[in-house]
Amino acid sequence: MRFDILTIFPQMFSGPLSESILKRAQQAGLIEIVLRDIRAYATDRHKSTDDYPFGGGAGMVMKPEVLYRALADTLGMLAQVDAEPERLIPLPADHPPILLMSPAGELFNQRLAEELAQHERLVLICGHYEGIDERFRECCVDREISIGDYVLTGGELAAMVVVDAVARLRPGVLAADSTAEESHSDGLLEYPHYTRPALWRGQAVPPVLLSGHHANIARWRREQRLLRTLRRRPELLRQARLTEDDLALLRRSGWEPGTGDVTP
Ligand code: 6GU
């Protein structure tokens, strides 16, 4: 899978994407991350990527032609775009999804990560300043994505979050099956984990985990996931895939289906 990242700060990506699992995935040829410096596509001698907003107001706006040329090069159509500077050249019908990282976008979650991981290529554009020129967004952006309800200084950290969450879902990037029971994979939070020693500073591991009884362990873990989700993120239960046994346990624990809240 290939990720094309358009940014005015390509150096921000060198750390997070070149360590650990993402490093190994790139070395193994499972993912490819191509950084493109938007500033290289500026058309004036000051290499400006932003300008004042029409109508006034605070902040700056990213210039449409600079973004358009950076995207055109990503899609192999820069020569065509530069040959006709007065006209919008339509993007190829089969272009990869073009994602704009923006706090005004749809909320990123595990479901969207799974959907994006189905594609062989994604283009991520890191927004900056007050935003990007609306005409570029209209012609060229398929989807706007936010990673949470807070404001970052730019889309770079958000793009890294999306690349990480999507890349780890690609076949071969993680050990087989390790994404099956994790938090959010089926709408529930994860069960608690323990490792040696069995008694640590007077704190024992739950005995069932030492019992070797696989069915009991599986049932205990399922219950822990349900109870944790109920206590921490009850609103997730409304979307989770629950069995009759799950529902019975949740009701015994004070869950009121529909409200997503716990009765004290
Ligand atoms: Cl994608 N960009 C910015 N600037 N802030 C954000 C965000 C993105 N997602 C959450 N906050």
Short mmCIF file of C-alpha atoms and ligand atoms in Angstrom, two decimals:
data_model
loop_
_atom_site.label_atom_id
_atom_site.label_comp_id
_atom_site.label_asym_id
_atom_site.label_seq_id
_atom_site.Cartn_x
_atom_site.Cartn_y
_atom_site.Cartn_z
CA MET A 1 0.00 0.00 0.00
CA ARG A 2 1.26 3.45 -0.90
CA PHE A 3 0.66 6.62 1.13
CA ASP A 4 1.38 9.94 -0.60
CA ILE A 5 1.64 12.72 1.96
CA LEU A 6 1.51 16.35 0.84
CA THR A 7 2.89 18.67 3.51
CA ILE A 8 4.79 21.91 4.05
CA PHE A 9 6.75 20.13 6.84
CA PRO A 10 8.04 16.84 5.39
CA GLN A 11 10.73 16.61 8.06
CA MET A 12 8.09 16.23 10.77
CA PHE A 13 7.50 12.70 9.47
CA SER A 14 11.03 11.34 9.68
CA GLY A 15 10.81 10.17 13.31
CA PRO A 16 7.41 8.52 13.71
CA LEU A 17 7.36 6.76 10.34
CA SER A 18 10.90 5.43 10.46
CA GLU A 19 10.78 3.53 13.77
CA SER A 20 9.38 0.24 14.95
CA ILE A 21 6.59 -1.47 13.03
CA LEU A 22 6.19 1.13 10.29
CA LYS A 23 9.92 1.00 9.63
CA ARG A 24 9.81 -2.78 9.28
CA ALA A 25 6.70 -2.66 7.10
CA GLN A 26 8.45 -0.24 4.71
CA GLN A 27 11.63 -2.34 4.63
CA ALA A 28 9.53 -5.41 3.87
CA GLY A 29 7.81 -3.57 1.00
CA LEU A 30 4.37 -3.89 2.62
CA ILE A 31 3.83 -0.15 2.73
CA GLU A 32 5.47 2.78 0.97
CA ILE A 33 5.31 6.34 2.31
CA VAL A 34 6.08 9.10 -0.18
CA LEU A 35 6.47 12.61 1.22
CA ARG A 36 5.94 15.59 -1.06
CA ASP A 37 6.89 19.10 -0.05
CA ILE A 38 4.02 21.40 -1.03
CA ARG A 39 6.38 24.40 -1.01
CA ALA A 40 8.25 22.96 -4.02
CA TYR A 41 5.11 23.70 -6.07
CA ALA A 42 4.87 27.39 -5.16
CA THR A 43 4.78 29.62 -8.23
CA ASP A 44 6.21 32.91 -6.90
CA ARG A 45 9.81 33.71 -6.05
CA HIS A 46 9.08 33.81 -2.30
CA LYS A 47 7.77 30.22 -2.49
CA SER A 48 4.61 31.20 -0.61
CA THR A 49 2.05 28.52 0.12
CA ASP A 50 -0.51 30.76 1.86
CA ASP A 51 -2.13 34.17 1.46
CA TYR A 52 -4.59 36.50 3.22
CA PRO A 53 -8.27 35.53 3.24
CA PHE A 54 -10.65 37.38 0.93
CA GLY A 55 -13.18 39.19 3.11
CA GLY A 56 -10.66 39.67 5.89
CA GLY A 57 -10.36 37.89 9.19
CA ALA A 58 -7.67 36.13 11.15
CA GLY A 59 -5.16 33.65 9.79
CA MET A 60 -3.98 32.63 6.36
CA VAL A 61 -5.37 30.36 3.65
CA MET A 62 -3.44 27.78 1.63
CA LYS A 63 -3.25 28.79 -2.03
CA PRO A 64 -5.19 26.59 -4.46
CA GLU A 65 -2.65 26.56 -7.32
CA VAL A 66 0.19 25.35 -5.06
CA LEU A 67 -1.92 22.51 -3.67
CA TYR A 68 -3.24 21.68 -7.15
CA ARG A 69 0.25 21.44 -8.64
CA ALA A 70 1.51 19.27 -5.75
CA LEU A 71 -1.48 16.97 -6.20
CA ALA A 72 -1.09 16.96 -9.99
CA ASP A 73 2.52 15.81 -9.65
CA THR A 74 1.41 13.09 -7.22
CA LEU A 75 -1.07 11.88 -9.84
CA GLY A 76 1.32 12.19 -12.79
CA MET A 77 -0.48 15.09 -14.48
CA LEU A 78 1.70 18.10 -13.65
CA ALA A 79 2.85 18.71 -17.25
CA GLN A 80 -0.77 18.73 -18.41
CA VAL A 81 -1.82 21.06 -15.59
CA ASP A 82 1.03 23.48 -16.30
CA ALA A 83 0.32 23.45 -20.03
CA GLU A 84 -3.18 24.87 -19.39
CA PRO A 85 -2.90 27.40 -16.57
CA GLU A 86 -6.40 28.89 -17.12
CA ARG A 87 -8.38 25.69 -16.82
CA LEU A 88 -9.18 23.07 -14.21
CA ILE A 89 -7.96 19.69 -15.51
CA PRO A 90 -10.21 16.93 -14.17
CA LEU A 91 -8.49 14.31 -12.03
CA PRO A 92 -8.23 10.82 -13.55
CA ALA A 93 -11.43 8.87 -12.91
CA ASP A 94 -9.47 6.12 -11.17
CA HIS A 95 -7.50 8.39 -8.82
CA PRO A 96 -6.79 7.10 -5.30
CA PRO A 97 -8.86 8.59 -2.43
CA ILE A 98 -7.65 12.13 -1.71
CA LEU A 99 -7.96 12.89 1.99
CA LEU A 100 -7.65 16.33 3.53
CA MET A 101 -6.57 16.38 7.17
CA SER A 102 -8.71 19.05 8.82
CA PRO A 103 -10.36 19.62 12.21
CA ALA A 104 -13.61 20.22 10.27
CA GLY A 105 -13.56 16.70 8.80
CA GLU A 106 -15.46 13.54 9.69
CA LEU A 107 -14.15 11.83 12.83
CA PHE A 108 -11.50 9.18 12.23
CA ASN A 109 -12.21 5.86 13.93
CA GLN A 110 -11.37 2.17 13.60
CA ARG A 111 -14.17 1.62 11.09
CA LEU A 112 -12.77 4.32 8.79
CA ALA A 113 -9.24 2.91 9.26
CA GLU A 114 -10.52 -0.50 8.11
CA GLU A 115 -12.25 1.06 5.12
CA LEU A 116 -9.14 3.02 4.07
CA ALA A 117 -6.95 -0.08 4.47
CA GLN A 118 -8.88 -1.66 1.56
CA HIS A 119 -7.23 0.75 -0.89
CA GLU A 120 -3.83 0.18 -2.52
CA ARG A 121 -3.07 3.90 -2.44
CA LEU A 122 -4.11 6.97 -0.43
CA VAL A 123 -3.22 10.63 -0.81
CA LEU A 124 -3.17 12.64 2.43
CA ILE A 125 -3.02 16.44 2.31
CA CYS A 126 -1.96 18.17 5.51
CA GLY A 127 -4.00 21.35 6.01
CA HIS A 128 -2.53 24.39 7.71
CA TYR A 129 -3.38 27.90 8.88
CA GLU A 130 -7.09 28.69 8.88
CA GLY A 131 -7.64 26.21 6.08
CA ILE A 132 -7.31 25.69 2.36
CA ASP A 133 -8.95 27.54 -0.52
CA GLU A 134 -12.47 26.16 -0.90
CA ARG A 135 -12.15 25.83 -4.70
CA PHE A 136 -9.33 23.33 -4.33
CA ARG A 137 -11.31 21.39 -1.74
CA GLU A 138 -14.30 21.24 -4.09
CA CYS A 139 -12.36 20.09 -7.14
CA CYS A 140 -9.89 17.75 -5.56
CA VAL A 141 -10.71 16.47 -2.08
CA ASP A 142 -12.71 13.26 -1.71
CA ARG A 143 -12.88 13.21 2.05
CA GLU A 144 -11.99 15.47 4.98
CA ILE A 145 -10.77 13.72 8.10
CA SER A 146 -10.32 14.91 11.69
CA ILE A 147 -8.68 12.74 14.35
CA GLY A 148 -10.60 14.25 17.27
CA ASP A 149 -12.44 17.20 18.70
CA TYR A 150 -9.46 19.43 19.39
CA VAL A 151 -7.35 21.68 17.21
CA LEU A 152 -3.77 20.87 16.15
CA THR A 153 -1.33 23.33 14.62
CA GLY A 154 -1.50 21.43 11.34
CA GLY A 155 -2.59 18.20 9.70
CA GLU A 156 0.81 16.47 9.95
CA LEU A 157 0.31 14.74 13.30
CA ALA A 158 -3.17 13.71 12.19
CA ALA A 159 -1.78 12.25 8.94
CA MET A 160 0.73 10.20 10.95
CA VAL A 161 -2.09 8.89 13.12
CA VAL A 162 -4.08 7.84 10.04
CA VAL A 163 -1.06 6.21 8.34
CA ASP A 164 -0.22 4.28 11.52
CA ALA A 165 -3.78 3.09 12.15
CA VAL A 166 -4.30 2.06 8.51
CA ALA A 167 -0.86 0.50 7.92
CA ARG A 168 -1.13 -1.85 10.89
CA LEU A 169 -4.30 -3.33 9.37
CA ARG A 170 -2.51 -4.35 6.16
CA PRO A 171 -1.69 -8.05 5.82
CA GLY A 172 1.77 -8.93 7.15
CA VAL A 173 2.39 -5.67 9.03
CA LEU A 174 1.48 -7.20 12.42
CA ALA A 175 1.58 -10.78 13.62
CA ALA A 176 -1.45 -12.73 12.36
CA ASP A 177 -4.66 -12.26 14.39
CA SER A 178 -3.32 -9.53 16.65
CA THR A 179 -5.96 -7.06 15.49
CA ALA A 180 -8.88 -9.42 16.13
CA GLU A 181 -9.57 -8.84 19.84
CA GLU A 182 -8.07 -5.40 20.37
CA SER A 183 -9.92 -2.32 21.54
CA HIS A 184 -12.51 -1.05 19.01
CA SER A 185 -12.08 -3.99 16.61
CA ASP A 186 -15.63 -5.13 17.39
CA GLY A 187 -16.87 -2.05 19.20
CA LEU A 188 -15.59 -3.07 22.67
CA LEU A 189 -12.54 -2.03 24.65
CA GLU A 190 -9.79 -4.53 25.30
CA TYR A 191 -9.55 -6.89 28.30
CA PRO A 192 -6.77 -6.32 30.90
CA HIS A 193 -3.39 -7.98 30.32
CA TYR A 194 -0.96 -9.56 32.80
CA THR A 195 2.54 -10.99 32.53
CA ARG A 196 5.04 -12.52 34.97
CA PRO A 197 5.47 -12.50 37.92
CA ALA A 198 2.13 -14.01 39.02
CA LEU A 199 2.53 -12.13 42.32
CA TRP A 200 3.97 -8.64 41.95
CA ARG A 201 4.48 -6.57 45.12
CA GLY A 202 1.58 -8.36 46.74
CA GLN A 203 -0.69 -7.92 43.68
CA ALA A 204 -1.91 -11.23 42.29
CA VAL A 205 -2.89 -12.02 38.70
CA PRO A 206 -6.59 -13.06 38.43
CA PRO A 207 -6.49 -16.82 39.19
CA VAL A 208 -8.55 -17.81 36.14
CA LEU A 209 -5.65 -16.75 33.91
CA LEU A 210 -3.40 -19.32 35.62
CA SER A 211 -6.01 -22.09 35.46
CA GLY A 212 -5.23 -23.31 31.95
CA HIS A 213 -9.00 -23.56 31.38
CA HIS A 214 -9.31 -21.92 27.96
CA ALA A 215 -13.10 -21.61 27.90
CA ASN A 216 -13.16 -19.96 31.34
CA ILE A 217 -10.37 -17.61 30.32
CA ALA A 218 -12.22 -16.63 27.15
CA ARG A 219 -15.43 -16.01 29.12
CA TRP A 220 -13.58 -13.93 31.76
CA ARG A 221 -11.93 -11.82 29.08
CA ARG A 222 -15.22 -11.23 27.30
CA GLU A 223 -16.79 -10.12 30.59
CA GLN A 224 -13.88 -7.78 31.31
CA ARG A 225 -14.23 -6.20 27.88
CA LEU A 226 -17.96 -5.68 28.41
CA LEU A 227 -17.58 -4.25 31.92
CA ARG A 228 -14.72 -1.96 30.92
CA THR A 229 -16.68 -0.65 27.98
CA LEU A 230 -19.74 -0.13 30.20
CA ARG A 231 -17.74 1.85 32.76
CA ARG A 232 -15.52 3.85 30.43
CA ARG A 233 -17.33 4.22 27.11
CA PRO A 234 -20.98 3.14 27.56
CA GLU A 235 -21.97 4.86 24.30
CA LEU A 236 -19.89 2.26 22.40
CA LEU A 237 -22.22 -0.53 23.56
CA ARG A 238 -25.01 0.76 21.33
CA GLN A 239 -22.94 -0.11 18.23
CA ALA A 240 -21.21 -3.26 19.54
CA ARG A 241 -22.02 -6.78 18.37
CA LEU A 242 -23.49 -8.37 21.52
CA THR A 243 -24.72 -11.89 22.25
CA GLU A 244 -27.61 -12.79 24.59
CA ASP A 245 -25.02 -13.70 27.25
CA ASP A 246 -23.35 -10.31 26.79
CA LEU A 247 -26.69 -8.52 27.19
CA ALA A 248 -27.52 -10.54 30.32
CA LEU A 249 -24.20 -9.64 31.94
CA LEU A 250 -24.57 -5.97 31.03
CA ARG A 251 -28.12 -5.82 32.42
CA ARG A 252 -26.94 -7.45 35.68
CA SER A 253 -24.27 -4.74 35.81
CA GLY A 254 -26.79 -1.93 35.54
CA TRP A 255 -26.77 -1.24 31.81
CA GLU A 256 -29.89 0.38 30.40
CA PRO A 257 -29.99 -0.43 26.69
CA GLY A 258 -30.81 2.62 24.58
CA THR A 259 -29.53 5.26 26.94
CA GLY A 260 -25.96 3.96 26.95
CA ASP A 261 -25.82 4.85 30.64
CA VAL A 262 -25.43 2.91 33.85
CA THR A 263 -28.04 2.90 36.62
CA PRO A 264 -26.26 3.53 39.91
CL1 6GU B 1 -6.75 16.56 10.81
N1 6GU B 1 -5.96 18.90 11.70
C1 6GU B 1 -5.87 19.85 12.64
N2 6GU B 1 -5.21 21.00 12.35
N3 6GU B 1 -6.40 19.74 13.85
C2 6GU B 1 -7.03 18.58 14.11
C3 6GU B 1 -7.15 17.55 13.19
C4 6GU B 1 -6.60 17.76 11.96
N4 6GU B 1 -7.84 16.55 13.75
C5 6GU B 1 -8.12 16.95 14.98
N5 6GU B 1 -7.63 18.18 15.20
#
